[in-house]
CSV table of C-alpha atoms in Angstrom, one decimal:
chain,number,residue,atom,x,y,z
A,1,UNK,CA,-28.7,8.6,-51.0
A,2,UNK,CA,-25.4,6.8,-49.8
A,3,UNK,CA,-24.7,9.9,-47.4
A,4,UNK,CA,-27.5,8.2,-44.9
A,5,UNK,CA,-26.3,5.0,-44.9
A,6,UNK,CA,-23.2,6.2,-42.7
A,7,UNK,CA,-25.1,7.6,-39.4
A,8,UNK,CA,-21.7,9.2,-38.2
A,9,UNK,CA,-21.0,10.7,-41.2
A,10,UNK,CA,-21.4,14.9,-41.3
A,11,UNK,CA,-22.2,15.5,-45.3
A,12,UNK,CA,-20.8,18.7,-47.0
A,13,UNK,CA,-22.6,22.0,-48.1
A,14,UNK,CA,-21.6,21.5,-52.1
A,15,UNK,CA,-21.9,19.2,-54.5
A,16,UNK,CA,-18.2,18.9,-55.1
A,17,UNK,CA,-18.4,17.8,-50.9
A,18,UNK,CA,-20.6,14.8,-52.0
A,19,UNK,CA,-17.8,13.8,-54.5
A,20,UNK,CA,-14.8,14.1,-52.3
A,21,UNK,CA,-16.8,11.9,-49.6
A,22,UNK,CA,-17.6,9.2,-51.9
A,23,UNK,CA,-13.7,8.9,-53.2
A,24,UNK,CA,-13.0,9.0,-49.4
A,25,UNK,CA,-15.3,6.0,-49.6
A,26,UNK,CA,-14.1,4.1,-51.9
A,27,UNK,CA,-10.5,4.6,-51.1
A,28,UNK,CA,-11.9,3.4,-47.7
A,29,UNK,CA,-13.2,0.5,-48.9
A,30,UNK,CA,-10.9,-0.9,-51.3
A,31,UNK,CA,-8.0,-0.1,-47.9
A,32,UNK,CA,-10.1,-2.3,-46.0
A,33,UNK,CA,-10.6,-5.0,-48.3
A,34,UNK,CA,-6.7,-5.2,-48.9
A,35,UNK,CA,-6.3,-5.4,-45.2
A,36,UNK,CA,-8.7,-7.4,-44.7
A,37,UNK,CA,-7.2,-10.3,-47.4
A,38,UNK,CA,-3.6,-9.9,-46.0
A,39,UNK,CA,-4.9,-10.7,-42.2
A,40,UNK,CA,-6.8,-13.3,-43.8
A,41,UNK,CA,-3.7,-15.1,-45.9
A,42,UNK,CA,-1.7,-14.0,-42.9
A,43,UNK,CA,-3.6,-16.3,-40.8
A,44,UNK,CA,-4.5,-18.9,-42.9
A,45,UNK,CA,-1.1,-19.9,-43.2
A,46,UNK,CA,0.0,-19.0,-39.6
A,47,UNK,CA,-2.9,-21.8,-38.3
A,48,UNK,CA,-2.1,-24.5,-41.1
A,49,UNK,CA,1.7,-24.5,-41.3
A,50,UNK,CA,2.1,-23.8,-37.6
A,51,UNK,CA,4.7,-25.8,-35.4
A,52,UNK,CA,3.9,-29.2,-34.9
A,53,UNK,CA,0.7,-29.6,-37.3
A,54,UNK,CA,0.4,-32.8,-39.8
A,55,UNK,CA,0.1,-30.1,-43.1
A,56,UNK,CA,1.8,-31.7,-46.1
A,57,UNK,CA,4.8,-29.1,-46.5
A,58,UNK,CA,6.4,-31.0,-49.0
A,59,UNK,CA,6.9,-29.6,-52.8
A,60,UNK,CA,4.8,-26.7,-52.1
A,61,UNK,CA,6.9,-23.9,-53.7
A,62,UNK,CA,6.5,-23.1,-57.2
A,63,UNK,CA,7.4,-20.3,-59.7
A,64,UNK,CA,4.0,-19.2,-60.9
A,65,UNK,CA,3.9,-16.1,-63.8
A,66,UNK,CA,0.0,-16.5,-63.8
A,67,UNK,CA,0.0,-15.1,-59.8
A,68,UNK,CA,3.0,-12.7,-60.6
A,69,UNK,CA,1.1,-10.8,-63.8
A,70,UNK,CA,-2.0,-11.3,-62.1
A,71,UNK,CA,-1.9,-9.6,-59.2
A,72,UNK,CA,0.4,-6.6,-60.7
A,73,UNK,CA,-2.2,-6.1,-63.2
A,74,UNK,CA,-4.9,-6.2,-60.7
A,75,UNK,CA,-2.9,-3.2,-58.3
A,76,UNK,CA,-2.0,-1.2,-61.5
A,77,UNK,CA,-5.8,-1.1,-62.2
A,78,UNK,CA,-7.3,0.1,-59.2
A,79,UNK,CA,-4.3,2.5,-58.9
A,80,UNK,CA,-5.1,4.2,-62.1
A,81,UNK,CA,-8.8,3.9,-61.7
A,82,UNK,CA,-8.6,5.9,-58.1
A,83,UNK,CA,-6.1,8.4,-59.7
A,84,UNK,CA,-8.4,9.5,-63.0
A,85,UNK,CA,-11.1,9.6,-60.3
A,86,UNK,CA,-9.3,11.8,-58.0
A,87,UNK,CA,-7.4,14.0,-60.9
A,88,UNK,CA,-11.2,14.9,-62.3
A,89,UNK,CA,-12.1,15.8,-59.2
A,90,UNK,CA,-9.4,17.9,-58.4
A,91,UNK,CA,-9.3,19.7,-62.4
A,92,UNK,CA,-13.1,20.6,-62.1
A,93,UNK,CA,-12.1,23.1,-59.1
A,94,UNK,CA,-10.1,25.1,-61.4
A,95,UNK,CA,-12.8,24.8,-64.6
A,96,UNK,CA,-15.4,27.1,-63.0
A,97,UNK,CA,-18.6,27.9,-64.9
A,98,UNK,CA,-18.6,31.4,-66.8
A,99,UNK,CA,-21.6,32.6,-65.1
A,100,UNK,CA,-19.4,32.0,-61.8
A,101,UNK,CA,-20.0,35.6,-59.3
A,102,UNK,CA,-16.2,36.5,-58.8
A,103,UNK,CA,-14.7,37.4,-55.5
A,104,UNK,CA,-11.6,38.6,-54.7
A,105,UNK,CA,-10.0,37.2,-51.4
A,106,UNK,CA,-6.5,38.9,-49.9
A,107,UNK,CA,-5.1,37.0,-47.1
A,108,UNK,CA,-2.5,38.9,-44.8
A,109,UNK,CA,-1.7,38.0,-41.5
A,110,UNK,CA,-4.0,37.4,-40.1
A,111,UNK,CA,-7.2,37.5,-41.7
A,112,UNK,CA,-8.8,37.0,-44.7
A,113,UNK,CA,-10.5,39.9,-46.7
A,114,UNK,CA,-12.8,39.7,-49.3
A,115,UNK,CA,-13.9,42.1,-51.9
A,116,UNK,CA,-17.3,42.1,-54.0
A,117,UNK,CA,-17.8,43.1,-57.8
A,118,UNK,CA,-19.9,45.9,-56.3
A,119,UNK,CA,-17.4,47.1,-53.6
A,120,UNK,CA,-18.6,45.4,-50.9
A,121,UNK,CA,-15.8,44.4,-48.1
A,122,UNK,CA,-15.7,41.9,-45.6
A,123,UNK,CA,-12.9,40.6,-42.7
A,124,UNK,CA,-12.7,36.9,-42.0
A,125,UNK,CA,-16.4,36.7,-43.4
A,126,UNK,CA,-17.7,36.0,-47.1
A,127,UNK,CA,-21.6,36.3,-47.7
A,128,UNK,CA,-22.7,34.1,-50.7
A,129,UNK,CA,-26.0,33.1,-52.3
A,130,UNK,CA,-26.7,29.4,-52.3
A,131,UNK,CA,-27.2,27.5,-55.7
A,132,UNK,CA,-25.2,29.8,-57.5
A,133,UNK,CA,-21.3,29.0,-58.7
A,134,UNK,CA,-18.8,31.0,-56.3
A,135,UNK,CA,-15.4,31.8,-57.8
A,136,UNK,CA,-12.4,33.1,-55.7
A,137,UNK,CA,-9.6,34.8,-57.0
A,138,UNK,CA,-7.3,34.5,-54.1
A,139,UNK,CA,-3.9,36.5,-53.3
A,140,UNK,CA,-1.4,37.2,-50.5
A,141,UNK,CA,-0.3,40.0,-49.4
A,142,UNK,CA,2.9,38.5,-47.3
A,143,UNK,CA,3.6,34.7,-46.7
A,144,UNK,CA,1.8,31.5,-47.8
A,145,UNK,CA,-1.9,30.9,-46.3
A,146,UNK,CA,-3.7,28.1,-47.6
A,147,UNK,CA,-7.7,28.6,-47.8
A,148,UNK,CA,-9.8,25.4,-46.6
A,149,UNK,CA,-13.5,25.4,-45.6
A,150,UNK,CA,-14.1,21.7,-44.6
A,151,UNK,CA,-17.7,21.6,-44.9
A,152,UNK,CA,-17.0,22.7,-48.3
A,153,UNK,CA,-14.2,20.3,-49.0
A,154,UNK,CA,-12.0,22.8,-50.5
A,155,UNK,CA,-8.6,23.9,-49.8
A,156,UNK,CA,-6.1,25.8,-51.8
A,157,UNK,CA,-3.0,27.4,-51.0
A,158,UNK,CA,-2.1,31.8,-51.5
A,159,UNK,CA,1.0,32.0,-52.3
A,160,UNK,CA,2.5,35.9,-52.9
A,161,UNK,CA,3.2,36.9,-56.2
A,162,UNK,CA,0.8,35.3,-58.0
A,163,UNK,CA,-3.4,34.5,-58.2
A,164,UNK,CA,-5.3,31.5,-57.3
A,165,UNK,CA,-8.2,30.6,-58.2
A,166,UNK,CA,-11.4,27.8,-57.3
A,167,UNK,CA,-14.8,28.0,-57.2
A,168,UNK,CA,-17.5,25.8,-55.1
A,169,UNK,CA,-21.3,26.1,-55.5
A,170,UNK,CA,-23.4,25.8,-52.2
A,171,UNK,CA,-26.1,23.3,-51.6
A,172,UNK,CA,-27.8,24.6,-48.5
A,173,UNK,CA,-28.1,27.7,-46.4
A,174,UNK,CA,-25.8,28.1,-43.0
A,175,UNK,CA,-22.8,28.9,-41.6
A,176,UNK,CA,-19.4,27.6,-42.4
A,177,UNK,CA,-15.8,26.9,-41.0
A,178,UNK,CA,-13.2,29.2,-42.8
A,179,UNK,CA,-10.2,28.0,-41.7
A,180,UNK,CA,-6.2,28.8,-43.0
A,181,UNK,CA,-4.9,25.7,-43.0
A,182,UNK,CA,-0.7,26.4,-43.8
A,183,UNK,CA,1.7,27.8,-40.7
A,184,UNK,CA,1.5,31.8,-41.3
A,185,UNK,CA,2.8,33.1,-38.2
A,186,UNK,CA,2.8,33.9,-34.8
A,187,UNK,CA,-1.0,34.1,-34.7
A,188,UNK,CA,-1.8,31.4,-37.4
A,189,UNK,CA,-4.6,29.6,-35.4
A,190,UNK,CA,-6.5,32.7,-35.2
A,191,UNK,CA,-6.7,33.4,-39.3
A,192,UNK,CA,-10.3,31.9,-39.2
A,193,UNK,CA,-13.8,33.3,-40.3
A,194,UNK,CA,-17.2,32.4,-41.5
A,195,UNK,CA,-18.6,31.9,-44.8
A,196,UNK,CA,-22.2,32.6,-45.2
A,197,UNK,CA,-24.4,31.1,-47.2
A,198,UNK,CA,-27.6,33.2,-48.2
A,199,UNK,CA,-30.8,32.9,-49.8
A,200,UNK,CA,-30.2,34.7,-53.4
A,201,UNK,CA,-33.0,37.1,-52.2
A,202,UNK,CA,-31.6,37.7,-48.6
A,203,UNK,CA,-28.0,37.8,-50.1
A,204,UNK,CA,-29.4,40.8,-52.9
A,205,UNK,CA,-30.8,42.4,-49.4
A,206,UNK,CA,-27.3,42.0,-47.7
A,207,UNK,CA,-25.4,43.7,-50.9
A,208,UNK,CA,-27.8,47.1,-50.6
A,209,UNK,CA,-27.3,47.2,-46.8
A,210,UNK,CA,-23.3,47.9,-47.5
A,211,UNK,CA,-21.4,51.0,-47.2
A,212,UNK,CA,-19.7,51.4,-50.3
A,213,UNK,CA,-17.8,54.1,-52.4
A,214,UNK,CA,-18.1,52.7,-55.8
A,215,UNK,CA,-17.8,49.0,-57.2
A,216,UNK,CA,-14.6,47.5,-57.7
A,217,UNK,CA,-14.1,48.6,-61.4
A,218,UNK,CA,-15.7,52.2,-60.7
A,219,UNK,CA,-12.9,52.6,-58.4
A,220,UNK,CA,-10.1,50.6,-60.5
A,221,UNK,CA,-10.8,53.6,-63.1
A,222,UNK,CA,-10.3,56.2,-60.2
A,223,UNK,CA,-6.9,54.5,-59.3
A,224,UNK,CA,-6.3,54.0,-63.1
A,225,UNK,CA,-6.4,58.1,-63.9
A,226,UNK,CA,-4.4,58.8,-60.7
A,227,UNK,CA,-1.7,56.9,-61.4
A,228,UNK,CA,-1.5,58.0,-64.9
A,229,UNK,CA,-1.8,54.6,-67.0
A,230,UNK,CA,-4.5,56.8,-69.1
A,231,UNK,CA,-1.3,58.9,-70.6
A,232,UNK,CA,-0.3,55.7,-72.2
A,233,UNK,CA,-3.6,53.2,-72.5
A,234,UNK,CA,-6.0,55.9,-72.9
A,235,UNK,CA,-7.6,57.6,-76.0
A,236,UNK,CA,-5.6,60.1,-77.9
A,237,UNK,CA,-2.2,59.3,-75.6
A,238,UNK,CA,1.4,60.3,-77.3
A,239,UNK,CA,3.2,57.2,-75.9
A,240,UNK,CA,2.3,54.1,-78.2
A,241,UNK,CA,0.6,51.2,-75.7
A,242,UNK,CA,-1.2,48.0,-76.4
A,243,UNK,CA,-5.2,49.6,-75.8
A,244,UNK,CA,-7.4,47.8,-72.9
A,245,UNK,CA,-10.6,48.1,-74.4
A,246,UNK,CA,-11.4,44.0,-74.9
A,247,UNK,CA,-8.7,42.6,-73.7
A,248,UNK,CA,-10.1,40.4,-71.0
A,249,UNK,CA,-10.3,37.0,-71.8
A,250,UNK,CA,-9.0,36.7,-75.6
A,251,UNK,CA,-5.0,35.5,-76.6
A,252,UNK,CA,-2.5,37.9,-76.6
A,253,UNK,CA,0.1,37.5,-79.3
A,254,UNK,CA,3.6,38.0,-77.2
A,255,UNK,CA,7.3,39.1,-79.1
A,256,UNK,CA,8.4,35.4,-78.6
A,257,UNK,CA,5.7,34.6,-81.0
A,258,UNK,CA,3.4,32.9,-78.4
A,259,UNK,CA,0.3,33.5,-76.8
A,260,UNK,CA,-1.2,34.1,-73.6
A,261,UNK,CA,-4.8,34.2,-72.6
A,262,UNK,CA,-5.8,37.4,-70.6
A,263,UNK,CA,-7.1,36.4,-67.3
A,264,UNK,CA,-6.6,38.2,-64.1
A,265,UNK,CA,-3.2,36.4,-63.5
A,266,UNK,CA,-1.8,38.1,-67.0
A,267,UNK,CA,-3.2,41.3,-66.3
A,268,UNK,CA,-1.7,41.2,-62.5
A,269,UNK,CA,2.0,40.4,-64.1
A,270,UNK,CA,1.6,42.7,-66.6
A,271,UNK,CA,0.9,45.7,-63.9
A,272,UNK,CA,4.4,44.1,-61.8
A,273,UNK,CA,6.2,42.4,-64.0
A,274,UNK,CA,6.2,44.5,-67.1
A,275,UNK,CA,9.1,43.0,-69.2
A,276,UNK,CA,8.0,39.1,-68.9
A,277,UNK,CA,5.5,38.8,-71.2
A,278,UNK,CA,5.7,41.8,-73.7
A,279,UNK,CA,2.7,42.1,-76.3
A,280,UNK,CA,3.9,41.8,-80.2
A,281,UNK,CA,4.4,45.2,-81.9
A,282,UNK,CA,4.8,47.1,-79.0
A,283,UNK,CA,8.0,48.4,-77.0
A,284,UNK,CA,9.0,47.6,-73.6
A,285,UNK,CA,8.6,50.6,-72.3
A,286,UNK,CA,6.2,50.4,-69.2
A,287,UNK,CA,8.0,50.7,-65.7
A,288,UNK,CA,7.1,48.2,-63.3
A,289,UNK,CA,4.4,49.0,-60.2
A,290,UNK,CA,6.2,46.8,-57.8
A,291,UNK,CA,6.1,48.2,-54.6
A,292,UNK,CA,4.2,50.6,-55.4
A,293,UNK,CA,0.3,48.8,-55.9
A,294,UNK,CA,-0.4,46.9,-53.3
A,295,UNK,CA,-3.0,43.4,-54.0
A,296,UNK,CA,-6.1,45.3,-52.8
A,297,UNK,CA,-5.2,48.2,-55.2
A,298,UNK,CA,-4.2,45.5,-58.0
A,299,UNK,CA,-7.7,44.0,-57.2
A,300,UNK,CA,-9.2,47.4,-58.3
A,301,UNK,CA,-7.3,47.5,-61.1
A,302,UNK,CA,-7.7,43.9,-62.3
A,303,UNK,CA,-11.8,44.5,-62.1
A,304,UNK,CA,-11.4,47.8,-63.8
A,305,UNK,CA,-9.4,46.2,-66.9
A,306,UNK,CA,-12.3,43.3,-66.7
A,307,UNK,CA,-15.0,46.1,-67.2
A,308,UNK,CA,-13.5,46.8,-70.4
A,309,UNK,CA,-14.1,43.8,-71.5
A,310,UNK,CA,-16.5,44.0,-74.2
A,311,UNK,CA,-14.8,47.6,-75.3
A,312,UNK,CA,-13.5,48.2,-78.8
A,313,UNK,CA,-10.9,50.0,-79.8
A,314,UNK,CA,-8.2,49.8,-82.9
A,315,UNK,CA,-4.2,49.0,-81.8
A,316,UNK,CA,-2.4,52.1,-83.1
């Protein structure tokens, strides 16, 4: 494989690592050979037209389009060639695989947290199985972190207000660099953990040794009933609401006559931001949970709402 042909070289845990390195490569490469020609013509022409050598200098200078079009063409090429190359890269983080196991990662100064679909909870560690697609759905809970695990060759920013999402799938067992990679704070340079990567077997071992209450959605319905969204969502309520039951991942038709997929980012906005994206037929009438839900809470409720997925029940 190219990887061993490069002693030096430390090869990544994923296959999206193998990817990044060979771009690296070949951005290497095609650097070096531009270098390379310029020292060449550089010197080529410092030796034969130095001072005092016998070098015919005379009617040397000519207009040439051939050279001009040539070599512009050539550039604009390899420019777009390394920039479809890089831009598909960069696209398939976000285009994760629908049997991806989702986890939800808060970052807060300083530390990372991460939360499993069965309630598991970690600090500035993340236990995954290897050969199995990982998706994040990242938040922050104050500033802008950025999350980069190099052996990985991923990195992403948290910004507050809003989800992020990529997704990786490991190669090989170990222990990995987590790493925030964006000035947080005071303490920035100690936001680091470990990611973990597990045997399927040894990670379905890991998941039973955990002290949990509930899995996410189980207690996303607890939170759900005790801040009384059931009086308006639920079966039977007297306020008129758009019902939950399916939601998750299907087009919502909106007032201005769009639509919006439901994905974890929608549902989020919908809990805080009530009045920006209002669902056709229905009457602005939910207040806003800002301030109130914080993202590990909004996590709960996000997985809950997910859980109803494949639910039915008529709009009334």
């Amino acid at each position: 494989m190219w990887k061993t042909w490069i002693p030096f070289w430390r090869p990544g845990a994923t296959p999206h690592a193998a990817d990044v390195d060979l771009l690296f490569i070949g951005l290497l490469l095609i650097s070096t050979f531009i270098v390379a020609l310029l020292f060449f013509l550089l010197l080529t022409f410092a030796v034969r037209y130095r001072a005092g050598s016998s070098a015919d200098r005379g009617d040397r200078i000519r207009k040439s389009w051939y050279w001009e079009l040539g070599w512009t063409t050539a550039t604009t090429i390899v420019f777009l060639f390394l920039f479809a190359w890089s831009a598909v890269l960069y696209l398939n983080l976000f285009d994760a695989p629908g049997a991806a196991l989702p986890i939800y990662v808060v970052a807060k100064q300083w530390m990372w947290q991460a939360q499993h679909p069965g309630g598991q909870r970690e600090i500035n560690e993340l236990h995954i199985p290897v050969h199995r697609p990982i998706r994040l759905i990242m938040a922050s809970q104050d500033v802008i972190h950025s999350f980069f695990v190099p052996a990985f060759r991923v990195k992403h920013d948290v910004v507050p207000g809003r989800y992020q999402a990529l997704w990786f799938e490991p190669s090989r067992t170990g222990v990995f660099q987590l790493l925030c990679a964006e000035f947080c704070g005071t303490d920035h340079s100690r936001m680091s953990g470990r990611i973990i990567v597990l045997e399927e077997s040894d990670y379905e071992q890991w998941l039973t040794r955990q002290d949990v209450t509930g899995s996410l959605a189980a207690e996303g319905a607890r939170l759900f009933r005790e801040l009384g969204c059931g009086g308006c969502h639920g079966v039977g309520s007297a306020v008129r609401a758009p019902p939950l039951e399916g939601v998750y991942g299907r087009p919502v038709p909106l007032q201005d006559g769009t639509f919006v997929v439901a994905d974890e980012r929608y549902i989020r906005d919908s809990i805080l931001l009530t009045r920006s994206q209002i669902v056709a037929g229905y009457d602005p009438v939910m207040p806003s949970f800002a301030g109130r839900v914080g993202e590990d809470d909004l996590i709960r409720l996000v997985a809950y709402i997910k859980s109803l997925a494949d639910e039915t029940r008529p709009a009334r």
